[in-house]
Structures are given as structure tokens and as C-alpha cells.
PDB file of C-alpha atoms in Angstrom:
ATOM      1  CA  MET I 292      55.580 149.320 121.590  1.00 42.00           C
ATOM      2  CA  LEU I 293      58.967 149.097 123.278  1.00 46.00           C
ATOM      3  CA  ARG I 294      61.118 146.179 122.176  1.00 51.00           C
ATOM      4  CA  MET I 295      63.895 145.166 124.511  1.00 53.00           C
ATOM      5  CA  GLY I 296      66.883 143.077 123.670  1.00 57.00           C
ATOM      6  CA  ARG I 297      68.637 140.593 125.902  1.00 62.00           C
ATOM      7  CA  VAL I 298      71.004 143.203 127.322  1.00 60.00           C
ATOM      8  CA  GLU I 299      68.151 145.530 128.324  1.00 61.00           C
ATOM      9  CA  ALA I 300      66.244 142.656 129.935  1.00 64.00           C
ATOM     10  CA  LEU I 301      69.290 141.695 131.965  1.00 64.00           C
ATOM     11  CA  LYS I 302      69.657 145.295 133.141  1.00 64.00           C
ATOM     12  CA  ILE I 303      66.041 145.373 134.294  1.00 63.00           C
ATOM     13  CA  GLU I 304      66.447 142.030 136.040  1.00 65.00           C
ATOM     14  CA  GLU I 305      69.643 143.241 137.715  1.00 67.00           C
ATOM     15  CA  TYR I 306      67.936 146.440 138.895  1.00 63.00           C
ATOM     16  CA  VAL I 307      64.924 144.522 140.214  1.00 62.00           C
ATOM     17  CA  ASN I 308      67.123 142.097 142.130  1.00 66.00           C
ATOM     18  CA  SER I 309      68.982 145.009 143.703  1.00 64.00           C
ATOM     19  CA  MET I 310      65.757 146.320 145.203  1.00 58.00           C
ATOM     20  CA  GLY I 311      64.784 144.809 148.501  1.00 58.00           C
ATOM     21  CA  ASN I 312      61.020 145.202 148.130  1.00 62.00           C
ATOM     22  CA  GLU I 313      58.768 144.358 145.207  1.00 67.00           C
ATOM     23  CA  PRO I 314      59.343 147.072 142.526  1.00 64.00           C
ATOM     24  CA  THR I 315      56.485 149.311 141.655  1.00 69.00           C
ATOM     25  CA  LEU I 316      55.397 150.286 138.171  1.00 71.00           C
ATOM     26  CA  ARG I 317      57.080 153.655 138.664  1.00 72.00           C
ATOM     27  CA  ASP I 318      60.368 151.953 139.460  1.00 69.00           C
ATOM     28  CA  LEU I 319      60.112 149.873 136.302  1.00 69.00           C
ATOM     29  CA  PHE I 320      59.266 152.973 134.281  1.00 72.00           C
ATOM     30  CA  VAL I 321      62.391 154.729 135.575  1.00 73.00           C
ATOM     31  CA  VAL I 322      64.556 151.747 134.652  1.00 71.00           C
ATOM     32  CA  ILE I 323      63.044 151.508 131.163  1.00 75.00           C
ATOM     33  CA  SER I 324      63.537 155.264 130.636  1.00 77.00           C
ATOM     34  CA  GLN I 325      67.220 154.935 131.540  1.00 76.00           C
ATOM     35  CA  ILE I 326      67.625 152.025 129.152  1.00 75.00           C
ATOM     36  CA  GLN I 327      65.962 154.006 126.361  1.00 74.00           C
ATOM     37  CA  ALA I 328      68.340 156.903 127.011  1.00 77.00           C
ATOM     38  CA  ASP I 329      71.304 154.522 126.840  1.00 76.00           C
ATOM     39  CA  ILE I 330      70.015 153.108 123.538  1.00 78.00           C
ATOM     40  CA  ARG I 331      69.610 156.600 122.086  1.00 76.00           C
ATOM     41  CA  ASN I 332      73.142 157.523 123.154  1.00 78.00           C
ATOM     42  CA  GLY I 333      74.452 154.300 121.640  1.00 76.00           C
ATOM     43  CA  ASN I 334      72.674 154.970 118.374  1.00 77.00           C
ATOM     44  CA  GLU I 335      74.060 158.488 118.269  1.00 77.00           C
ATOM     45  CA  GLN I 336      77.579 157.182 118.956  1.00 79.00           C
ATOM     46  CA  THR I 337      77.156 154.535 116.261  1.00 82.00           C
ATOM     47  CA  ALA I 338      76.029 157.218 113.822  1.00 81.00           C
ATOM     48  CA  ILE I 339      79.138 159.235 114.693  1.00 81.00           C
ATOM     49  CA  TYR I 340      81.356 156.191 114.121  1.00 83.00           C
ATOM     50  CA  ARG I 341      79.658 155.502 110.804  1.00 83.00           C
ATOM     51  CA  SER I 342      80.094 159.105 109.740  1.00 84.00           C
ATOM     52  CA  GLU I 343      83.785 159.005 110.651  1.00 84.00           C
ATOM     53  CA  LEU I 344      84.182 155.703 108.802  1.00 87.00           C
ATOM     54  CA  GLU I 345      82.570 157.114 105.662  1.00 86.00           C
ATOM     55  CA  ALA I 346      84.808 160.177 105.887  1.00 86.00           C
ATOM     56  CA  ALA I 347      87.860 157.895 106.211  1.00 88.00           C
ATOM     57  CA  LYS I 348      86.727 155.898 103.175  1.00 89.00           C
ATOM     58  CA  THR I 349      86.325 159.111 101.203  1.00 89.00           C
ATOM     59  CA  ARG I 350      89.828 160.222 102.193  1.00 89.00           C
ATOM     60  CA  ILE I 351      91.246 156.820 101.190  1.00 91.00           C
ATOM     61  CA  VAL I 352      89.568 157.003  97.776  1.00 90.00           C
ATOM     62  CA  THR I 353      90.886 160.543  97.334  1.00 90.00           C
ATOM     63  CA  LEU I 354      94.422 159.419  98.250  1.00 91.00           C
ATOM     64  CA  GLU I 355      94.197 156.438  95.891  1.00 91.00           C
ATOM     65  CA  ASN I 356      93.104 158.697  93.049  1.00 91.00           C
ATOM     66  CA  ALA I 357      95.911 161.112  93.854  1.00 91.00           C
ATOM     67  CA  GLN I 358      98.395 158.205  93.934  1.00 91.00           C
ATOM     68  CA  THR I 359      97.131 156.961  90.571  1.00 91.00           C
ATOM     69  CA  SER I 360      97.470 160.441  89.106  1.00 90.00           C
ATOM     70  CA  THR I 361     100.976 160.747  90.563  1.00 92.00           C
ATOM     71  CA  ASN I 362     101.994 157.373  89.103  1.00 92.00           C
ATOM     72  CA  GLU I 363     100.659 158.373  85.694  1.00 92.00           C
ATOM     73  CA  LYS I 364     102.611 161.636  85.812  1.00 91.00           C
ATOM     74  CA  LEU I 365     105.730 159.782  86.974  1.00 92.00           C
ATOM     75  CA  ASN I 366     105.433 157.300  84.103  1.00 91.00           C
ATOM     76  CA  SER I 367     104.931 160.191  81.709  1.00 92.00           C
ATOM     77  CA  PHE I 368     108.060 161.901  83.091  1.00 91.00           C
ATOM     78  CA  LYS I 369     110.005 158.644  82.721  1.00 88.00           C
ATOM     79  CA  GLN I 370     108.909 158.318  79.107  1.00 87.00           C
ATOM     80  CA  ASP I 371     109.851 161.934  78.418  1.00 89.00           C
ATOM     81  CA  LEU I 372     113.230 161.378  80.082  1.00 88.00           C
ATOM     82  CA  GLU I 373     113.855 158.228  78.041  1.00 83.00           C
ATOM     83  CA  GLN I 374     112.913 160.084  74.866  1.00 85.00           C
ATOM     84  CA  MET I 375     115.366 162.839  75.773  1.00 89.00           C
ATOM     85  CA  ARG I 376     118.073 160.263  76.441  1.00 85.00           C
ATOM     86  CA  SER I 377     117.306 158.512  73.162  1.00 84.00           C
ATOM     87  CA  TYR I 378     117.483 161.842  71.349  1.00 87.00           C
ATOM     88  CA  TYR I 379     120.813 162.540  73.061  1.00 87.00           C
ATOM     89  CA  ARG I 380     122.144 159.097  72.047  1.00 89.00           C
ATOM     90  CA  LYS I 381     120.817 159.080  68.480  1.00 91.00           C
ATOM     91  CA  ASN I 382     124.110 160.316  66.940  1.00 94.00           C
ATOM     92  CA  ASN I 383     126.299 158.189  69.227  1.00 95.00           C
ATOM     93  CA  PHE I 384     128.191 154.986  68.562  1.00 96.00           C
ATOM     94  CA  ILE I 385     130.671 153.027  70.669  1.00 95.00           C
ATOM     95  CA  ILE I 386     134.053 151.686  69.551  1.00 96.00           C
ATOM     96  CA  HIS I 387     135.190 148.595  71.450  1.00 94.00           C
ATOM     97  CA  LYS I 388     138.737 147.336  72.136  1.00 93.00           C
ATOM     98  CA  LEU I 389     140.436 150.518  70.916  1.00 95.00           C
ATOM     99  CA  PRO I 390     143.875 150.470  72.630  1.00 93.00           C
ATOM    100  CA  GLU I 391     144.184 152.865  75.560  1.00 92.00           C
ATOM    101  CA  THR I 392     147.449 154.548  76.516  1.00 89.00           C
ATOM    102  CA  SER I 393     148.454 156.011  79.866  1.00 86.00           C
ATOM    103  CA  ASN I 394     149.108 159.479  78.421  1.00 90.00           C
ATOM    104  CA  GLU I 395     145.914 159.573  76.371  1.00 92.00           C
ATOM    105  CA  THR I 396     144.147 162.929  76.121  1.00 93.00           C
ATOM    106  CA  THR I 397     140.883 164.015  74.557  1.00 93.00           C
ATOM    107  CA  SER I 398     142.765 165.461  71.598  1.00 94.00           C
ATOM    108  CA  THR I 399     144.768 162.297  70.944  1.00 95.00           C
ATOM    109  CA  LEU I 400     141.650 160.143  71.379  1.00 95.00           C
ATOM    110  CA  VAL I 401     139.720 162.196  68.807  1.00 95.00           C
ATOM    111  CA  LYS I 402     142.581 161.830  66.333  1.00 95.00           C
ATOM    112  CA  GLU I 403     142.775 158.080  66.958  1.00 96.00           C
ATOM    113  CA  VAL I 404     139.032 157.686  66.401  1.00 96.00           C
ATOM    114  CA  HIS I 405     139.315 159.745  63.222  1.00 96.00           C
ATOM    115  CA  ARG I 406     142.165 157.496  62.035  1.00 96.00           C
ATOM    116  CA  VAL I 407     140.065 154.373  62.652  1.00 96.00           C
ATOM    117  CA  LEU I 408     137.134 155.825  60.726  1.00 96.00           C
ATOM    118  CA  THR I 409     139.194 156.975  57.756  1.00 95.00           C
ATOM    119  CA  GLU I 410     141.919 154.309  57.458  1.00 95.00           C
ATOM    120  CA  TYR I 411     140.168 151.176  58.726  1.00 96.00           C
ATOM    121  CA  MET I 412     136.573 151.895  57.717  1.00 95.00           C
ATOM    122  CA  HIS I 413     137.324 154.030  54.614  1.00 94.00           C
ATOM    123  CA  ILE I 414     134.872 156.746  55.657  1.00 95.00           C
ATOM    124  CA  ASN I 415     135.551 160.228  54.324  1.00 94.00           C
ATOM    125  CA  ILE I 416     134.817 162.115  57.532  1.00 94.00           C
ATOM    126  CA  ASP I 417     136.240 165.425  58.688  1.00 94.00           C
ATOM    127  CA  LEU I 418     137.515 166.020  62.219  1.00 93.00           C
ATOM    128  CA  THR I 419     134.892 168.726  62.680  1.00 93.00           C
ATOM    129  CA  GLU I 420     132.157 166.103  62.255  1.00 95.00           C
ATOM    130  CA  ILE I 421     133.251 164.394  65.484  1.00 95.00           C
ATOM    131  CA  ASP I 422     131.261 166.249  68.111  1.00 94.00           C
ATOM    132  CA  ALA I 423     132.510 164.394  71.204  1.00 94.00           C
ATOM    133  CA  THR I 424     134.685 161.408  72.114  1.00 95.00           C
ATOM    134  CA  TYR I 425     135.453 159.960  75.535  1.00 94.00           C
ATOM    135  CA  ARG I 426     136.078 156.686  77.345  1.00 94.00           C
ATOM    136  CA  LEU I 427     133.220 155.074  79.258  1.00 91.00           C
ATOM    137  CA  GLY I 428     133.630 154.182  82.929  1.00 87.00           C
ATOM    138  CA  GLY I 429     136.607 154.425  85.235  1.00 85.00           C
ATOM    139  CA  LYS I 430     139.971 152.796  84.670  1.00 82.00           C
ATOM    140  CA  LYS I 431     139.868 149.564  86.712  1.00 78.00           C
ATOM    141  CA  SER I 432     142.100 147.173  84.767  1.00 78.00           C
ATOM    142  CA  ASP I 433     144.459 146.949  81.823  1.00 81.00           C
ATOM    143  CA  ALA I 434     141.543 146.326  79.462  1.00 86.00           C
ATOM    144  CA  ALA I 435     140.738 149.159  77.082  1.00 91.00           C
ATOM    145  CA  ARG I 436     137.531 150.985  77.953  1.00 93.00           C
ATOM    146  CA  PRO I 437     134.895 151.499  75.247  1.00 94.00           C
ATOM    147  CA  VAL I 438     135.007 154.817  73.416  1.00 96.00           C
ATOM    148  CA  LEU I 439     131.749 156.719  72.976  1.00 96.00           C
ATOM    149  CA  THR I 440     131.752 158.956  69.927  1.00 96.00           C
ATOM    150  CA  ARG I 441     129.119 161.449  68.841  1.00 96.00           C
ATOM    151  CA  VAL I 442     128.995 162.738  65.275  1.00 95.00           C
ATOM    152  CA  THR I 443     127.138 165.747  63.977  1.00 94.00           C
ATOM    153  CA  CYS I 444     125.056 163.890  61.361  1.00 93.00           C
ATOM    154  CA  LEU I 445     122.799 160.897  61.956  1.00 93.00           C
ATOM    155  CA  TRP I 446     123.436 159.461  58.491  1.00 94.00           C
ATOM    156  CA  ARG I 447     127.173 159.478  59.265  1.00 94.00           C
ATOM    157  CA  LYS I 448     126.531 157.278  62.285  1.00 94.00           C
ATOM    158  CA  TYR I 449     124.632 154.782  60.110  1.00 94.00           C
ATOM    159  CA  GLU I 450     127.538 154.798  57.673  1.00 95.00           C
ATOM    160  CA  VAL I 451     129.886 153.890  60.522  1.00 95.00           C
ATOM    161  CA  LEU I 452     127.644 151.081  61.771  1.00 94.00           C
ATOM    162  CA  GLU I 453     127.328 149.616  58.272  1.00 93.00           C
ATOM    163  CA  ALA I 454     131.127 149.586  57.897  1.00 94.00           C
ATOM    164  CA  ASN I 455     131.602 147.693  61.164  1.00 93.00           C
ATOM    165  CA  LYS I 456     132.593 144.495  59.304  1.00 92.00           C
ATOM    166  CA  LEU I 457     135.776 146.228  58.102  1.00 95.00           C
ATOM    167  CA  LEU I 458     137.038 146.411  61.698  1.00 94.00           C
ATOM    168  CA  LYS I 459     137.077 142.654  62.230  1.00 92.00           C
ATOM    169  CA  GLU I 460     140.604 142.226  60.872  1.00 93.00           C
ATOM    170  CA  HIS I 461     141.773 144.973  63.254  1.00 93.00           C
ATOM    171  CA  HIS I 462     140.115 143.261  66.262  1.00 93.00           C
ATOM    172  CA  LEU I 463     137.810 146.228  66.801  1.00 95.00           C
ATOM    173  CA  SER I 464     134.038 146.591  66.663  1.00 94.00           C
ATOM    174  CA  VAL I 465     131.409 149.328  66.623  1.00 94.00           C
ATOM    175  CA  THR I 466     127.962 149.169  68.218  1.00 92.00           C
ATOM    176  CA  ASP I 467     125.077 151.559  68.667  1.00 92.00           C
ATOM    177  CA  ASP I 468     124.786 153.489  71.930  1.00 90.00           C
ATOM    178  CA  TYR I 469     121.921 151.590  73.551  1.00 88.00           C
ATOM    179  CA  SER I 470     120.458 152.300  76.973  1.00 86.00           C
ATOM    180  CA  VAL I 471     121.558 150.185  79.943  1.00 85.00           C
ATOM    181  CA  GLU I 472     118.259 148.282  79.841  1.00 88.00           C
ATOM    182  CA  ALA I 473     118.605 147.565  76.115  1.00 88.00           C
ATOM    183  CA  ARG I 474     122.219 146.409  76.553  1.00 87.00           C
ATOM    184  CA  ASN I 475     121.203 143.967  79.287  1.00 91.00           C
ATOM    185  CA  ILE I 476     118.381 142.600  77.128  1.00 91.00           C
ATOM    186  CA  ARG I 477     120.689 142.201  74.121  1.00 90.00           C
ATOM    187  CA  ARG I 478     123.223 140.388  76.301  1.00 90.00           C
ATOM    188  CA  ASN I 479     120.533 137.932  77.414  1.00 90.00           C
ATOM    189  CA  LEU I 480     119.394 137.419  73.811  1.00 90.00           C
ATOM    190  CA  ILE I 481     122.852 136.396  72.578  1.00 90.00           C
ATOM    191  CA  PRO I 482     122.483 132.638  73.406  1.00 89.00           C
ATOM    192  CA  TYR I 483     119.153 132.484  71.581  1.00 87.00           C
ATOM    193  CA  LEU I 484     120.608 134.394  68.632  1.00 87.00           C
ATOM    194  CA  SER I 485     123.546 131.982  68.361  1.00 87.00           C
ATOM    195  CA  GLU I 486     121.273 128.946  68.469  1.00 84.00           C
ATOM    196  CA  ALA I 487     118.880 130.394  65.890  1.00 84.00           C
ATOM    197  CA  ARG I 488     121.765 130.999  63.494  1.00 86.00           C
ATOM    198  CA  ARG I 489     123.250 127.570  64.177  1.00 85.00           C
ATOM    199  CA  THR I 490     119.968 125.928  63.180  1.00 83.00           C
ATOM    200  CA  ASN I 491     119.957 127.723  59.826  1.00 84.00           C
ATOM    201  CA  HIS I 492     117.597 130.624  60.646  1.00 84.00           C
ATOM    202  CA  LYS I 493     118.149 134.213  59.592  1.00 87.00           C
ATOM    203  CA  ALA I 494     118.530 135.875  62.991  1.00 88.00           C
ATOM    204  CA  PHE I 495     119.669 139.354  64.015  1.00 87.00           C
ATOM    205  CA  LEU I 496     119.413 141.636  67.023  1.00 89.00           C
ATOM    206  CA  ARG I 497     117.357 144.751  66.402  1.00 86.00           C
ATOM    207  CA  LYS I 498     117.660 147.124  69.337  1.00 85.00           C
ATOM    208  CA  ASP I 499     116.207 145.190  72.322  1.00 88.00           C
ATOM    209  CA  LYS I 500     114.522 142.450  70.249  1.00 90.00           C
ATOM    210  CA  MET I 501     115.568 139.485  68.141  1.00 90.00           C
ATOM    211  CA  LEU I 502     114.528 139.275  64.493  1.00 89.00           C
ATOM    212  CA  VAL I 503     114.171 135.664  63.349  1.00 87.00           C
ATOM    213  CA  ASP I 504     113.045 134.887  59.799  1.00 85.00           C
ATOM    214  CA  GLY I 505     111.418 138.301  59.518  1.00 85.00           C
ATOM    215  CA  LYS I 506     109.550 138.177  62.844  1.00 87.00           C
ATOM    216  CA  LEU I 507     110.446 140.173  65.961  1.00 88.00           C
ATOM    217  CA  TYR I 508     110.624 138.484  69.381  1.00 89.00           C
ATOM    218  CA  SER I 509     111.103 140.171  72.751  1.00 88.00           C
ATOM    219  CA  LEU I 510     113.175 138.582  75.510  1.00 89.00           C
ATOM    220  CA  GLU I 511     109.989 137.762  77.434  1.00 88.00           C
ATOM    221  CA  GLU I 512     108.516 136.012  74.393  1.00 87.00           C
ATOM    222  CA  VAL I 513     111.669 133.969  73.887  1.00 84.00           C
ATOM    223  CA  ARG I 514     111.806 132.940  77.539  1.00 85.00           C
ATOM    224  CA  SER I 515     108.117 132.027  77.581  1.00 82.00           C
ATOM    225  CA  MET I 516     108.813 129.437  74.888  1.00 74.00           C
ATOM    226  CA  ASN I 517     110.554 127.234  77.488  1.00 58.00           C
ATOM    227  CA  PHE I 518     113.883 126.658  75.818  1.00 49.00           C
ATOM    228  CA  ASN I 519     115.450 123.446  77.157  1.00 40.00           C
ATOM    229  CA  PRO I 520     119.267 123.176  77.103  1.00 34.00           C
ATOM    230  CA  GLN I 521     120.348 120.060  75.232  1.00 38.00           C
ATOM    231  CA  PRO I 522     123.745 118.501  74.530  1.00 34.00           C
ATOM    232  CA  GLN I 523     125.343 119.641  71.300  1.00 37.00           C
ATOM    233  CA  ASP I 524     125.031 117.139  68.477  1.00 46.00           C
ATOM    234  CA  THR I 525     128.609 116.253  67.543  1.00 41.00           C
ATOM    235  CA  GLY I 526     127.646 113.642  64.986  1.00 46.00           C
ATOM    236  CA  THR I 527     128.561 113.923  61.335  1.00 42.00           C
ATOM    237  CA  LYS I 528     126.262 113.901  58.359  1.00 44.00           C
ATOM    238  CA  PRO I 529     127.016 113.355  54.656  1.00 43.00           C
ATOM    239  CA  MET I 530     126.960 116.367  52.383  1.00 43.00           C
ATOM    240  CA  ILE I 531     124.360 116.033  49.607  1.00 42.00           C
ATOM    241  CA  HIS I 532     124.683 117.678  46.208  1.00 47.00           C
ATOM    242  CA  PRO I 533     121.960 116.331  43.851  1.00 50.00           C
ATOM    243  CA  GLU I 534     123.411 117.709  40.596  1.00 54.00           C
ATOM    244  CA  ARG I 535     126.930 116.475  41.310  1.00 52.00           C
ATOM    245  CA  ASP I 536     125.691 113.056  42.446  1.00 53.00           C
ATOM    246  CA  LYS I 537     123.583 112.717  39.286  1.00 53.00           C
ATOM    247  CA  ARG I 538     126.610 113.470  37.079  1.00 54.00           C
ATOM    248  CA  ARG I 539     128.704 110.926  38.937  1.00 53.00           C
ATOM    249  CA  ALA I 540     125.974 108.310  38.663  1.00 54.00           C
ATOM    250  CA  ASP I 541     125.805 108.894  34.900  1.00 58.00           C
ATOM    251  CA  ASN I 542     129.573 108.414  34.687  1.00 55.00           C
ATOM    252  CA  GLY I 543     129.456 105.256  36.782  1.00 54.00           C
ATOM    253  CA  GLN I 544     131.188 106.875  39.770  1.00 51.00           C
ATOM    254  CA  SER I 545     130.192 106.343  43.376  1.00 49.00           C
ATOM    255  CA  THR I 546     129.096 109.232  45.520  1.00 46.00           C
ATOM    256  CA  PRO I 547     131.627 109.925  48.297  1.00 49.00           C
ATOM    257  CA  GLN I 548     130.196 110.411  51.765  1.00 48.00           C
ATOM    258  CA  THR I 549     131.660 113.727  52.782  1.00 45.00           C
ATOM    259  CA  LYS I 550     131.421 114.588  56.439  1.00 46.00           C
ATOM    260  CA  LYS I 551     130.699 117.860  58.166  1.00 43.00           C
ATOM    261  CA  LYS I 552     133.118 119.386  60.561  1.00 44.00           C
ATOM    262  CA  PRO I 553     132.188 118.490  64.174  1.00 44.00           C
ATOM    263  CA  LEU I 554     130.110 121.191  65.823  1.00 39.00           C
ATOM    264  CA  SER I 555     131.303 123.098  68.871  1.00 42.00           C
ATOM    265  CA  LYS I 556     130.557 121.913  72.395  1.00 40.00           C
ATOM    266  CA  ALA I 557     128.539 125.001  73.263  1.00 39.00           C
ATOM    267  CA  THR I 558     125.264 124.458  75.071  1.00 37.00           C
ATOM    268  CA  THR I 559     122.341 124.561  72.665  1.00 43.00           C
ATOM    269  CA  MET I 560     118.622 125.109  73.014  1.00 45.00           C
ATOM    270  CA  ASN I 561     115.673 123.457  71.408  1.00 46.00           C
ATOM    271  CA  LEU I 562     114.305 125.885  68.843  1.00 50.00           C
ATOM    272  CA  ALA I 563     111.366 123.619  68.104  1.00 48.00           C
ATOM    273  CA  GLN I 564     109.495 125.617  70.748  1.00 51.00           C
ATOM    274  CA  PHE I 565     109.868 128.659  68.482  1.00 52.00           C
ATOM    275  CA  LYS I 566     107.564 127.134  65.828  1.00 50.00           C
ATOM    276  CA  PHE I 567     109.826 128.627  63.165  1.00 50.00           C
ATOM    277  CA  GLN I 568     109.688 127.449  59.582  1.00 45.00           C
ATOM    278  CA  LYS I 569     113.184 126.196  58.994  1.00 47.00           C
ATOM    279  CA  ARG I 570     114.866 127.785  55.986  1.00 49.00           C
ATOM    280  CA  SER I 571     116.109 125.428  53.304  1.00 50.00           C
ATOM    281  CA  PRO I 572     119.894 125.660  52.975  1.00 51.00           C
ATOM    282  CA  SER I 573     121.200 127.275  49.826  1.00 48.00           C
ATOM    283  CA  PRO I 574     124.153 125.887  47.827  1.00 47.00           C
ATOM    284  CA  HIS I 575     126.284 128.663  49.335  1.00 44.00           C
ATOM    285  CA  ASP I 576     125.599 127.407  52.871  1.00 44.00           C
ATOM    286  CA  ALA I 577     127.525 124.167  52.347  1.00 41.00           C
ATOM    287  CA  VAL I 578     131.118 123.566  51.388  1.00 38.00           C
ATOM    288  CA  ILE I 579     131.302 120.956  48.642  1.00 36.00           C
ATOM    289  CA  HIS I 580     134.362 118.763  48.660  1.00 39.00           C
ATOM    290  CA  MET I 581     134.988 117.676  45.083  1.00 36.00           C
ATOM    291  CA  SER I 582     137.041 114.579  44.529  1.00 36.00           C
ATOM    292  CA  ALA I 583     139.855 114.545  42.087  1.00 34.00           C
TER     293      ALA I 583
END
């Protein structure tokens, strides 16, 4: 049985109204046949559209899979490149604030670096162990550019880094050759490192992370702890030495209230968010002022 929708009924009504005389059954049959043909054509066109849509969806899925595969390969290439760069940098270290002269050459720079290593850092290193030495960046001001140095042995680099403290009196310093990303992260970690040390925690920078009381924290982890800048406490507190105070009490002497040196005015952060266990100060952490 033929079922007609509203559109088909309107077409029949329009055709009937266009006829002057009363339509015959044959006329109605012709109209219905035309409508059926139109419906079949519409269904065929709809099927074509659906087929094209499915094909487009298939192509989109294929492109998405190809994009995912490309991204995975790109990430793999980036990791390989970073590993190659790390391997290239593994024997490198950087000397900071080494004076720079206008007539400096590669030869004179190598000799100056060798002099710093042997005379200032007391490292028995031969000139042939210095594989490469050059200044980083272009000359833009009177400030001395950092000097990147590569040695032939990895253990020699570690020896140089461990002797860095000997350069303090010469106003020089040595750091590892970190990537640009790691250097930026370390720079952002410096305020947190300073505050952790100020509040009596054992804190160090280890590559692109901060080691506090034996636990590593990334920059994202530190920032997620919602550090709130607070004014520096410039108050003074008495120094306490139980053994000394007990001896003075036994001798009938009063305990003097020694005061700490005022702290700096640097902006501090609330390390309570860190949930660290504060380390108890050792006798070496405080300076005891003994009375005469």
C-alpha cells in the first residue's frame, strides 16, 4: 500500500487544482507514478550522499591515524635528538666570569682555562685533555661571556665540578652544561631553593629538579604547592644552648639573651605548603656567643 507524506499530498492537490475538469483515475495514477519516481530518485541521491559521507569519515579517521603516527615519530625523533645532545654535552662544563680580553684567541683561552684548572682548582690535568674551549654567545657588552670547555674524560669533568668551591675566592664558578630548558627551570627554582635553605632544610638543585631533605621536586610540583610570598621576618630570637645554660645555672650565673643577626629583606615564601619535616638544627648551625 502506497504511503504518501505531506509533500506528496500537496503535489497531488496542486496538480488536481491545475486541471480544469474533474481528474480521472488515470490522471491520479500518472501523478502518483511521478511522485514515486521522485521518491526513488531522492532515495538514490540520499544513498549517494550517505556513501560519500562514510567515505569522508573513513578518510578523516585515516588522516587522524596518520597524524598520530607522525606525532609519535616526531616525539621519538625529539627524544633521540635530545639524547644525542646530552651525549654531546656529557663531558662539557661552563666557566663563568672568566675575564675576556680583546685580543683573546682560542690558543690563549685554552691556556687560561688550563691555568684556572691547575692553579685555582689544583687539578692535575694535561693540556691534551682539553678537547675544546670557546666563548658562548656573541660579544654584546663588556661582561665576560661564559666559557664552554669539553674534556676527554667524564670523570675529569666531575672532578672539576666537585672543585668548584675553590673558585669562590677568585670570583669564578663552574657549572654543568645543561640544556636551555634545564637552565630555565633551574633559574626558576632558585627562589624556592633559597627559601628552603633559609628555613633550615637540606636543599640542592639536581639537574632540572630540586632535592629537599632527600626528596626530588619538579618545578611544576613546587608551583602547584601555592607558595605565597610573605614579608621577611626581621625579628630577633635568643640563642639557646642547653648545656651552657645548665653550667651557668649551676654556677649561679644568668643566661644572656643573645640575639640573631637580622635576616635579609629578600622576599620569602611559605614552605609550610611543602609539608616538609623540618630538620632540627645542629650545634654547628648556630654561632654561640660566650660571655667573658
